[in-house]
Coordinates of C-alpha atoms in Angstrom, one line a residue:
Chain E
X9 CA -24.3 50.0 41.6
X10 CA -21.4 52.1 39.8
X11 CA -22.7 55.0 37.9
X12 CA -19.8 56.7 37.5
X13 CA -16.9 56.4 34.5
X14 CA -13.8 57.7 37.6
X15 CA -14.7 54.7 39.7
X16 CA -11.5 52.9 40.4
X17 CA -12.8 49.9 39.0
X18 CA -14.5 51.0 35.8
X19 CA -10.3 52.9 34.8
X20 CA -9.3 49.1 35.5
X21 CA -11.6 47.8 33.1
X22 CA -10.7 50.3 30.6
X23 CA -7.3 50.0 30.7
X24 CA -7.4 46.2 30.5
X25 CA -9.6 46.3 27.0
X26 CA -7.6 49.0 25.6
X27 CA -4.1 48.2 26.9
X28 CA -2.1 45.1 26.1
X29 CA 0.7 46.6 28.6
X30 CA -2.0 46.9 31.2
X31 CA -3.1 43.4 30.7
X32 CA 0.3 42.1 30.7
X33 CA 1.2 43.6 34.0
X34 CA -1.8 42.8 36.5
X35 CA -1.9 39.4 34.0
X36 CA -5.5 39.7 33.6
X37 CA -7.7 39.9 30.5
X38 CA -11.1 40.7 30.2
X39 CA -13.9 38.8 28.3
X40 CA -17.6 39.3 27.4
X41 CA -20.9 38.0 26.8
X42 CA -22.7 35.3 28.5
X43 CA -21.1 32.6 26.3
X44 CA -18.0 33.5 26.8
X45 CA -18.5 34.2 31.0
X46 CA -19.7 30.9 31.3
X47 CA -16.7 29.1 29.9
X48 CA -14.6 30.8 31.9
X49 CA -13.1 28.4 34.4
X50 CA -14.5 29.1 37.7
X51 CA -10.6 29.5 39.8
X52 CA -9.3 32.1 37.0
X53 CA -12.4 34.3 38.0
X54 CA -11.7 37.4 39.0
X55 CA -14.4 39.4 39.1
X56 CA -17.5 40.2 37.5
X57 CA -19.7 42.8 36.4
X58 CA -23.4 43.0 35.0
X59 CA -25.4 45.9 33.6
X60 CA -28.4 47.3 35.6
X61 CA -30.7 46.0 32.6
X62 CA -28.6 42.9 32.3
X63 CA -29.5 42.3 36.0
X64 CA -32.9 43.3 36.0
X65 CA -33.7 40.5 33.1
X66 CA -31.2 37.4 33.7
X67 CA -30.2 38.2 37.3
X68 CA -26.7 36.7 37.8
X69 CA -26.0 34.1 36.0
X70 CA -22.9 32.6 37.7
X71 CA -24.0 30.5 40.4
X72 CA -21.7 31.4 43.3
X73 CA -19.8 34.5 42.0
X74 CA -20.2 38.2 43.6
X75 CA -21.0 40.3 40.8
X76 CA -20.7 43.9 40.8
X77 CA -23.7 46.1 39.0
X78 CA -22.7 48.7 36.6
X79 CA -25.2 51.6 35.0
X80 CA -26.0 51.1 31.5
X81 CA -24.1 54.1 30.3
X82 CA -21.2 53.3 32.8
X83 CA -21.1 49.4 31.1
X84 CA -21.2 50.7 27.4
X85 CA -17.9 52.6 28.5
X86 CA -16.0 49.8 29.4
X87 CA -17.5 47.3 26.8
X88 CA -15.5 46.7 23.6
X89 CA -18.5 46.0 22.2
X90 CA -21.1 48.4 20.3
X91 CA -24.3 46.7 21.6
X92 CA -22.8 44.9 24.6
X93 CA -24.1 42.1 25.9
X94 CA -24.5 43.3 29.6
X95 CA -22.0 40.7 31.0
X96 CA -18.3 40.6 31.5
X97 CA -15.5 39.3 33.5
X98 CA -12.0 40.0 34.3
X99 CA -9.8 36.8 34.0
X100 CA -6.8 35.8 35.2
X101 CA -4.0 34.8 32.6
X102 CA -2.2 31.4 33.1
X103 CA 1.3 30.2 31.6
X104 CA 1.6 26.9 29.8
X105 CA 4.9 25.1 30.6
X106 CA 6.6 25.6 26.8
X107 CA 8.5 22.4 27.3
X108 CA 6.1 20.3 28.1
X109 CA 4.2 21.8 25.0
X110 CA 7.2 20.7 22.7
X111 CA 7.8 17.4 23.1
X112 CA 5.4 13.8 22.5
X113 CA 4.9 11.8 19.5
X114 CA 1.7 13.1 19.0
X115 CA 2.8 16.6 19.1
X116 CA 1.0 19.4 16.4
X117 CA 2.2 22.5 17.0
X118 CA 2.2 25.8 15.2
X119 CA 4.7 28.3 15.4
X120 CA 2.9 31.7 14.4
X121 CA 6.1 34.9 13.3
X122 CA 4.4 38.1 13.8
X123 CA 1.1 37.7 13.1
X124 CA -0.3 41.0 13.3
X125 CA -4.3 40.7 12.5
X126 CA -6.3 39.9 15.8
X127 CA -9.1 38.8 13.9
X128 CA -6.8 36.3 11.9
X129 CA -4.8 34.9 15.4
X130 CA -8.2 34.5 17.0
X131 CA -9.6 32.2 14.1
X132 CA -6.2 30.3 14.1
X133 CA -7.1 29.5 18.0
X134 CA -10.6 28.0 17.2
X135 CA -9.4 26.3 14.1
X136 CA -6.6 24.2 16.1
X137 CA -8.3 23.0 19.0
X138 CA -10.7 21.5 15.9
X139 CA -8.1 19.8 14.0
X140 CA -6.5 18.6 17.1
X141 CA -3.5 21.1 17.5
X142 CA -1.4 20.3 20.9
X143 CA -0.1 23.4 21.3
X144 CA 0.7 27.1 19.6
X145 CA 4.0 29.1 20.4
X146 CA 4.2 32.9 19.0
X147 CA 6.7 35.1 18.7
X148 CA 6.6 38.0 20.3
X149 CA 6.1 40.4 17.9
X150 CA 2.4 38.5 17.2
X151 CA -1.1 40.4 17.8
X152 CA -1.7 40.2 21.8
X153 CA -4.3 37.2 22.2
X154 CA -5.5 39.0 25.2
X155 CA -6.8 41.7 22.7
X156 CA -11.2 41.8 23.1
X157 CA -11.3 40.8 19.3
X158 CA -9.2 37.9 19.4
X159 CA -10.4 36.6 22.4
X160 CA -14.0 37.3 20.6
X161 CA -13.0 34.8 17.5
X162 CA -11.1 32.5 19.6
X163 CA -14.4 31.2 20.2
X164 CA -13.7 29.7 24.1
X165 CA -10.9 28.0 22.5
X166 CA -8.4 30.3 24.1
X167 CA -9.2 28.2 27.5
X168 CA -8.4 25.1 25.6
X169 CA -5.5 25.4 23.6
X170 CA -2.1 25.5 25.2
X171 CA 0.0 28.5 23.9
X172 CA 2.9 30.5 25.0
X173 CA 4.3 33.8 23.6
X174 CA 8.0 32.8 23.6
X175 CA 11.2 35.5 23.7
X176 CA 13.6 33.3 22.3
X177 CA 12.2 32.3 19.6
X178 CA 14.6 30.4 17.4
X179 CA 15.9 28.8 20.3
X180 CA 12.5 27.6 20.8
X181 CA 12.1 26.5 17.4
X182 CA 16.1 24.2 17.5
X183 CA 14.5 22.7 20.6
X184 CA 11.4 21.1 19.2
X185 CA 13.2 19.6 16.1
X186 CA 15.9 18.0 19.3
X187 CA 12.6 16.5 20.7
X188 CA 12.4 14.7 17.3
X189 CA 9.1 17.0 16.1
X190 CA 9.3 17.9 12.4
X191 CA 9.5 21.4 11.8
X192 CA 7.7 22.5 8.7
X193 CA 7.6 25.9 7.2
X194 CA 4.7 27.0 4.6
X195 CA 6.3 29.1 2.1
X196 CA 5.3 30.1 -1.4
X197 CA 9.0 28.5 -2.7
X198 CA 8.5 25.7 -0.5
X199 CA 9.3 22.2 -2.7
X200 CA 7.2 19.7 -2.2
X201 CA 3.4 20.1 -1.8
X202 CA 2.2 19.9 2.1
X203 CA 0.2 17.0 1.2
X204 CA 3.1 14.9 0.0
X205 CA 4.7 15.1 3.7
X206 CA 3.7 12.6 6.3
X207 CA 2.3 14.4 9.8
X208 CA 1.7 11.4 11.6
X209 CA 4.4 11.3 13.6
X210 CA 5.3 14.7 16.2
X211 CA 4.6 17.9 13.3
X212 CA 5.1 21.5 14.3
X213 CA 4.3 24.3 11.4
X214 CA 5.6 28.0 11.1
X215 CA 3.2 30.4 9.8
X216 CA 4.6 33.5 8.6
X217 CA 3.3 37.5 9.0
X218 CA 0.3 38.3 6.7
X219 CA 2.5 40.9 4.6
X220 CA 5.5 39.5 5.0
X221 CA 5.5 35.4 5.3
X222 CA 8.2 34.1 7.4
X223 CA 11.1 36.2 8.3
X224 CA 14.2 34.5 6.4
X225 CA 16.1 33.5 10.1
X226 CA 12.9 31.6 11.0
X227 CA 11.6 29.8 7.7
X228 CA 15.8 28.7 7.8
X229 CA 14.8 27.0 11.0
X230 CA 12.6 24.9 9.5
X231 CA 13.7 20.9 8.2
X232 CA 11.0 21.2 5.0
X233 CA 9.9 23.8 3.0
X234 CA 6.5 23.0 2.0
X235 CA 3.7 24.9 -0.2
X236 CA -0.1 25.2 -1.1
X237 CA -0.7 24.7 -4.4
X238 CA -2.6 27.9 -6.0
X239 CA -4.6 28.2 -9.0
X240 CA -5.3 31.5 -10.7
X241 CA -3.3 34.5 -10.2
X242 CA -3.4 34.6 -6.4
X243 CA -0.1 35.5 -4.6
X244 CA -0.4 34.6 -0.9
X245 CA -3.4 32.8 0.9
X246 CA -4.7 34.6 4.9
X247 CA -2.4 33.2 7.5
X248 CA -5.3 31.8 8.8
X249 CA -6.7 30.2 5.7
X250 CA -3.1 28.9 4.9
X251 CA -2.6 27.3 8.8
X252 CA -6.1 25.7 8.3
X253 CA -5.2 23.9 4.6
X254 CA -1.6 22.3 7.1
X255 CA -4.0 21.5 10.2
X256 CA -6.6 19.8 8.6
X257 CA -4.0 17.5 6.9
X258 CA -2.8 16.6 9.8
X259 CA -6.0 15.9 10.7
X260 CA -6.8 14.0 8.1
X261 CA -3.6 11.6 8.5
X262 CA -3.8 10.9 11.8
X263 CA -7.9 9.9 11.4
Chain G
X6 CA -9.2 70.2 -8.1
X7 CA -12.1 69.1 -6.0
X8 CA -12.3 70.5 -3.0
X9 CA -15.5 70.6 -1.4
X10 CA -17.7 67.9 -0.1
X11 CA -20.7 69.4 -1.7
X12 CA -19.4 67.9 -5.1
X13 CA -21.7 66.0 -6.9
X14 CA -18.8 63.7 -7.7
X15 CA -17.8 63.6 -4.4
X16 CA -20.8 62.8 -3.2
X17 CA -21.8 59.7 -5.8
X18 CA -18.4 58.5 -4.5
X19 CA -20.1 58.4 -0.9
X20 CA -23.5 56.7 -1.6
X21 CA -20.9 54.2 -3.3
X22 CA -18.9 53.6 -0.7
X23 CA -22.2 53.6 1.5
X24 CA -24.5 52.4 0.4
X25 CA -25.6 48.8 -1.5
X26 CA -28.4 49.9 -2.6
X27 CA -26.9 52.7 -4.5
X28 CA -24.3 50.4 -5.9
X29 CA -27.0 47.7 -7.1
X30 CA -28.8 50.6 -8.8
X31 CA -25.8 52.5 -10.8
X32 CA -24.4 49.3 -11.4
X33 CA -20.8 50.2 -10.6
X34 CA -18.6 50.4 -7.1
X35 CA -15.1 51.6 -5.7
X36 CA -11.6 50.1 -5.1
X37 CA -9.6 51.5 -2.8
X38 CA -5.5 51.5 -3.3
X39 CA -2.7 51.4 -6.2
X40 CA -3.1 47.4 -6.0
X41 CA -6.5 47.2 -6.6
X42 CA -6.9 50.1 -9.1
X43 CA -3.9 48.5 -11.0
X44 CA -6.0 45.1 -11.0
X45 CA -9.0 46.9 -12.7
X46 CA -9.5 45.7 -16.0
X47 CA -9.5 48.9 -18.4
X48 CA -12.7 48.4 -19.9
X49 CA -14.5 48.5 -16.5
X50 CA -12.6 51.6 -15.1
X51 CA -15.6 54.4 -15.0
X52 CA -13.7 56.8 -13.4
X53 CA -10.5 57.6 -11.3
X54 CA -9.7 59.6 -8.4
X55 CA -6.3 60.9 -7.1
X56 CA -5.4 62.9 -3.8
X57 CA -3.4 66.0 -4.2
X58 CA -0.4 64.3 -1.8
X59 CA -0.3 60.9 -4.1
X60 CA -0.4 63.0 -7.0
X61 CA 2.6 65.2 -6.3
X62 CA 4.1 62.0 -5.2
X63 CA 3.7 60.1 -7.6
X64 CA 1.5 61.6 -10.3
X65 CA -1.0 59.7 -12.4
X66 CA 0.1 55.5 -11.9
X67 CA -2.2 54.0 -15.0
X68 CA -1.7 54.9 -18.2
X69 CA -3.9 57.0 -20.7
X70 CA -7.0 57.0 -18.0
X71 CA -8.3 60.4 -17.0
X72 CA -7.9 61.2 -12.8
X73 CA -9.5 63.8 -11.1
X74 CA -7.3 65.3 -8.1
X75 CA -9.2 65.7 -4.6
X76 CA -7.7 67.8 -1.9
X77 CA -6.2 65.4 0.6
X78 CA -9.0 66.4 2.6
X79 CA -12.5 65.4 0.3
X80 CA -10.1 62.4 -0.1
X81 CA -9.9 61.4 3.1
X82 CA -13.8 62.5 3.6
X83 CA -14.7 59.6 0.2
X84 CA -12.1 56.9 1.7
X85 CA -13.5 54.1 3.4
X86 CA -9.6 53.7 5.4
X87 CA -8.3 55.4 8.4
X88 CA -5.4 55.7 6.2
X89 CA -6.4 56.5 2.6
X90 CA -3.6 55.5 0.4
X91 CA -4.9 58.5 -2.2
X92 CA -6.0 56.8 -5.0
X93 CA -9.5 55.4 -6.0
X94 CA -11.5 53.9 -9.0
X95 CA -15.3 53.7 -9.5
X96 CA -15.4 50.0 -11.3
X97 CA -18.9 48.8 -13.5
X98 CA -20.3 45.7 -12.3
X99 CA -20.6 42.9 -14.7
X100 CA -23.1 40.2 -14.6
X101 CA -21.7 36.4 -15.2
X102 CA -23.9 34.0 -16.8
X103 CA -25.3 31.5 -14.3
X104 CA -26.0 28.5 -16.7
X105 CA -22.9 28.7 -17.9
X106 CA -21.1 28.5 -14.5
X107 CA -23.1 25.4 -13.1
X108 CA -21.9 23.2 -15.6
X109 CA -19.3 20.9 -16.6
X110 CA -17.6 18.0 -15.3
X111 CA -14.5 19.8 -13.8
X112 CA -17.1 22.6 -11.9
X113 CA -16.2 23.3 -8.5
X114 CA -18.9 25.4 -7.6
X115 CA -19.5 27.3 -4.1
X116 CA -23.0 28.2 -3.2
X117 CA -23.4 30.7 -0.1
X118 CA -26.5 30.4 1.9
X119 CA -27.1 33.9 3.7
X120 CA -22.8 34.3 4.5
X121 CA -23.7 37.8 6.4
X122 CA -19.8 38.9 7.4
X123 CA -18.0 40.9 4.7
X124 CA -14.7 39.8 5.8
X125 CA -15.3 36.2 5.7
X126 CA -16.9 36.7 2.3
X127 CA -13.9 38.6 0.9
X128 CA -11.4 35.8 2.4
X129 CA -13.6 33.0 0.8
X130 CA -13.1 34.9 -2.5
X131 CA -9.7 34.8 -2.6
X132 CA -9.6 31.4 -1.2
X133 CA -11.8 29.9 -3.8
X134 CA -9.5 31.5 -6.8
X135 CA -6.2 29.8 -5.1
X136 CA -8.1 26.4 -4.7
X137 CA -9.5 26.2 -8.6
X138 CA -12.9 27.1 -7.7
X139 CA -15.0 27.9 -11.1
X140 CA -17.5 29.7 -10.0
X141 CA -19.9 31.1 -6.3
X142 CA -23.5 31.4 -6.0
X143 CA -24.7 33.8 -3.1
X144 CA -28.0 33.8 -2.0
X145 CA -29.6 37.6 -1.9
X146 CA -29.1 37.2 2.1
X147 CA -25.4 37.1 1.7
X148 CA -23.6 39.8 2.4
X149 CA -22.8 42.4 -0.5
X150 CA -19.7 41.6 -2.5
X151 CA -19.2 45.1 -3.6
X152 CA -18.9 46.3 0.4
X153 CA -15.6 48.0 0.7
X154 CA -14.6 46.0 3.6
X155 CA -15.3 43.0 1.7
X156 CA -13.2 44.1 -2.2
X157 CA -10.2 44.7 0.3
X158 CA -10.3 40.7 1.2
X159 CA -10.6 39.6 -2.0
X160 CA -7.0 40.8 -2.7
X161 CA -8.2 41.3 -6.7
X162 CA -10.0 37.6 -6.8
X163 CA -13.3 39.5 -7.1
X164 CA -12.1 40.4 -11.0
X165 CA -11.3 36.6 -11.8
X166 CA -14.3 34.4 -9.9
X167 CA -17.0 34.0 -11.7
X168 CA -20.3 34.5 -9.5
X169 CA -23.7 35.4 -8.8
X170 CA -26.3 36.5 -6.6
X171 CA -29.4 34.4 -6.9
X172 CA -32.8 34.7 -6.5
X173 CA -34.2 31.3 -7.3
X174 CA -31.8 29.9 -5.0
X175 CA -33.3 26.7 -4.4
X176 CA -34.4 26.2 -7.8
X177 CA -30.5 27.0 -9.0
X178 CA -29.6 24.3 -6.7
X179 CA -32.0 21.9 -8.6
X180 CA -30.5 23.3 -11.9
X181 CA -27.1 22.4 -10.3
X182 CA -28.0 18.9 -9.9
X183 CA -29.8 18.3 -13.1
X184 CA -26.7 19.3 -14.7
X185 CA -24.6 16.0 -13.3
X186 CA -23.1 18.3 -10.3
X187 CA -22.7 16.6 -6.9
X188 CA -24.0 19.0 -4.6
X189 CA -22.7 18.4 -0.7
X190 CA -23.9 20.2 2.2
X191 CA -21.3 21.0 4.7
X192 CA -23.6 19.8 8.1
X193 CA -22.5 19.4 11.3
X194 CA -24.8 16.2 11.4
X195 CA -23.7 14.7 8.1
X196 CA -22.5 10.8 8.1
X197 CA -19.5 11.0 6.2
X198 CA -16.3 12.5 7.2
X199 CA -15.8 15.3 4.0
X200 CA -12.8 13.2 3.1
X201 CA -14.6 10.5 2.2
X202 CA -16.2 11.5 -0.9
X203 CA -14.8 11.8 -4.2
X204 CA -14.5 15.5 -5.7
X205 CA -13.3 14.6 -8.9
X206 CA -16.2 14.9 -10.8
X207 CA -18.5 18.4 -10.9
X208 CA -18.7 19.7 -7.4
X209 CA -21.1 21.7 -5.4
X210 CA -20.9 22.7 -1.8
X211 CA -23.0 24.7 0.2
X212 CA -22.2 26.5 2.9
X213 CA -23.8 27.7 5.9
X214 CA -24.6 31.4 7.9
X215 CA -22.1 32.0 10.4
X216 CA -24.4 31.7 13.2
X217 CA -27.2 29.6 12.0
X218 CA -25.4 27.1 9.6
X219 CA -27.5 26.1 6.5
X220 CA -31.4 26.8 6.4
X221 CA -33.3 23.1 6.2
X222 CA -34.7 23.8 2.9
X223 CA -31.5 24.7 1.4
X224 CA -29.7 21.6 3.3
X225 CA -32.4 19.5 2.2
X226 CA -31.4 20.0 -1.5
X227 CA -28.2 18.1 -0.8
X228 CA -27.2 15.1 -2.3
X229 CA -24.8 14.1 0.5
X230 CA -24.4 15.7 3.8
X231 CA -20.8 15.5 4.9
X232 CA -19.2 16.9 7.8
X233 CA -15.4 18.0 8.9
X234 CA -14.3 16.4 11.9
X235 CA -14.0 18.5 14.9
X236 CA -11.6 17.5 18.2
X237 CA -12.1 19.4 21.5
X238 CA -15.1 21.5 22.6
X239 CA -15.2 23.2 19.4
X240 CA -19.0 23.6 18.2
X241 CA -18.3 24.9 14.6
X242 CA -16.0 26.6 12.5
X243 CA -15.9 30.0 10.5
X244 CA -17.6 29.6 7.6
X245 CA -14.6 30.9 5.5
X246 CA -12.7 28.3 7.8
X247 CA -14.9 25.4 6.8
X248 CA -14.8 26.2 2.8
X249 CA -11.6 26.1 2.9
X250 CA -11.1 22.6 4.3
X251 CA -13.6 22.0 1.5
X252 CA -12.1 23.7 -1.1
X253 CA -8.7 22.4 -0.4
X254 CA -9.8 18.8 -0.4
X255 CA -11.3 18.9 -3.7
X256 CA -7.5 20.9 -5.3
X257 CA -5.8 17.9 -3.2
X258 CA -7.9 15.0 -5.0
X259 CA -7.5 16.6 -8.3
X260 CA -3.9 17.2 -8.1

């Protein structure tokens, strides 16, 4: 059992909840709870740890793995958490193949600019695999999906859904519309209504910044501006709340 | 200038910010920022708060109301933020009537069964005002409105919907009914798809606990169960997330 916070493995842990650089180098995330343990897919498991009273209730409850016992106290100081579960993991990341995610008749794809709220980018990741999404690029200015609160709202989803932070972004965004995918951009001086478009053919939608909406270079990318109606005095909807409102069109359409 | 934390009007502002409880009983509660003061209606502005940096900034920003300057630090010690923006307004409650909102033929009424996360809340607030919703019933389980976390995502919808915390919930839901209002439950084992009804008329939806989805005896009050479609592994979805597929459907058939 590990009792002590300067154990070589307990600074890992740290490092890769508190440090999207950390996790971006060794290309490992860390998740927790039992819910969230169990979906993880057995080959991207590398390693995992359970607290002494954890252990002395449940046992381990991953058939197969080694687990490593940590102290109460010495688990509370790697958990994100402020009543932690007892249970976490450290996961390998995996890359998506971006073209593979841009092309297909069937494609739904959203394009997220700088979101910045993990809450927010997690929520969007559950939502999509719901409505059916295919795939989600982000620029790289977005919230780190890694992060232990967006991997907390993503729900499991962020094993499903096929995503990719992408560098060149615009580029990106020129090479779905070639692959004959409809590029849609929700913005507040959009034209038409979103629910006067037809999304049953290959749809991709950029989602702009909470503050700021699409940057102007990116909404230009876009072949159709297209807006959500608002009543009352409201300015802006959540980024999240305005991706759900364009996914669960789709959705609808293609049902 | 108030300086110490031993104020008595420094320390009201705490049990404010705090405290429900303390809120339910004086009847008022506190926004946070130069957008939401601004958004105050005059005649529900009790009193007005300024730190000594915004002041020398910018001085007094609304017009003929008294402030009261707190040293940057007894600001900082009332704020809610990690980074106060230095200005602050203690706000009365007002009470809505409930018979009036539940009727109508063009109601599009929300009713909250035990919501417990103050974010979600806040976002469904705001959401509701952008999709015509007239009015929210909250059960006395949901979370409370007046939480700071909570006013911040409402983005100012919280002066402009119409709502109310109930204590005869179930017997409000009757009321709803008798009055010619639809009322849909939002069930993960309803028949219909949600897009399969007809909004047009008086609306009612009620929506679920984050965890625990709808109690029986509230679902049972339903007139129709409906349910959103879900593709992938996905089990449910936010409840802010779900009322606004809800919400949106009813602005789309209305349009």
């Amino acid at each position: 059992m590990i009792t002590s916070t300067s154990n070589a493995k307990v600074k890992e842990l740290v490092q890769l909840q508190k440090k999207s650089k950390a996790r971006s180098k060794a290309k490992k995330f860390v998740v927790e709870g039992i819910r969230m343990v169990k979906e993880t897919p057995r080959d991207r498991l590398e390693a995992l740890y359970i607290s002494e009273s954890f252990w002395n209730k449940y046992g381990n409850p991953i058939e197969g793995a080694f687990a490593e016992m940590l102290s109460d106290k010495v688990f509370a100081y790697v958990s994100d958490t402020k009543t932690p579960q007892g249970i976490l993991a450290v996961v390998r990341q995996i890359e998506y193949d971006v073209k593979e995610m841009i092309q297909g008749q069937d494609a739904h794809i959203l394009i997220l600019d700088n979101l910045q709220d993990p809450g927010n980018l997690g929520t969007i990741f559950r939502t999509a695999e719901a409505a059916g999404v295919t795939g989600i690029l982000l620029s790289m200015g977005c919230a780190d999906i890694y992060n232990p609160k967006t991997i907390r709202s993503t729900m499991g989803s962020l094993y499903r859904m096929p995503f990719a932070y992408v560098e060149e972004f615009i580029e990106t965004i020129q090479e779905v519309k070639k692959n004959g995918i409809k590029v849609f951009a929700a913005h507040l001086e959009g034209k038409n209504s979103y629910d006067q478009e037809d999304y049953r053919k290959g749809s991709a939608f950029l989602i702009g910044n909470e503050g700021n909406g699409l940057r102007q270079e990116v909404a230009d990318c876009a072949d159709v501006r297209i807006r959500i109606p608002m009543q009352g005095q409201v300015e802006s909807l959540n980024a999240a709340i305005a991706a759900t409102v364009l996914m669960f069109e789709v959705s609808r359409q293609r049902r």
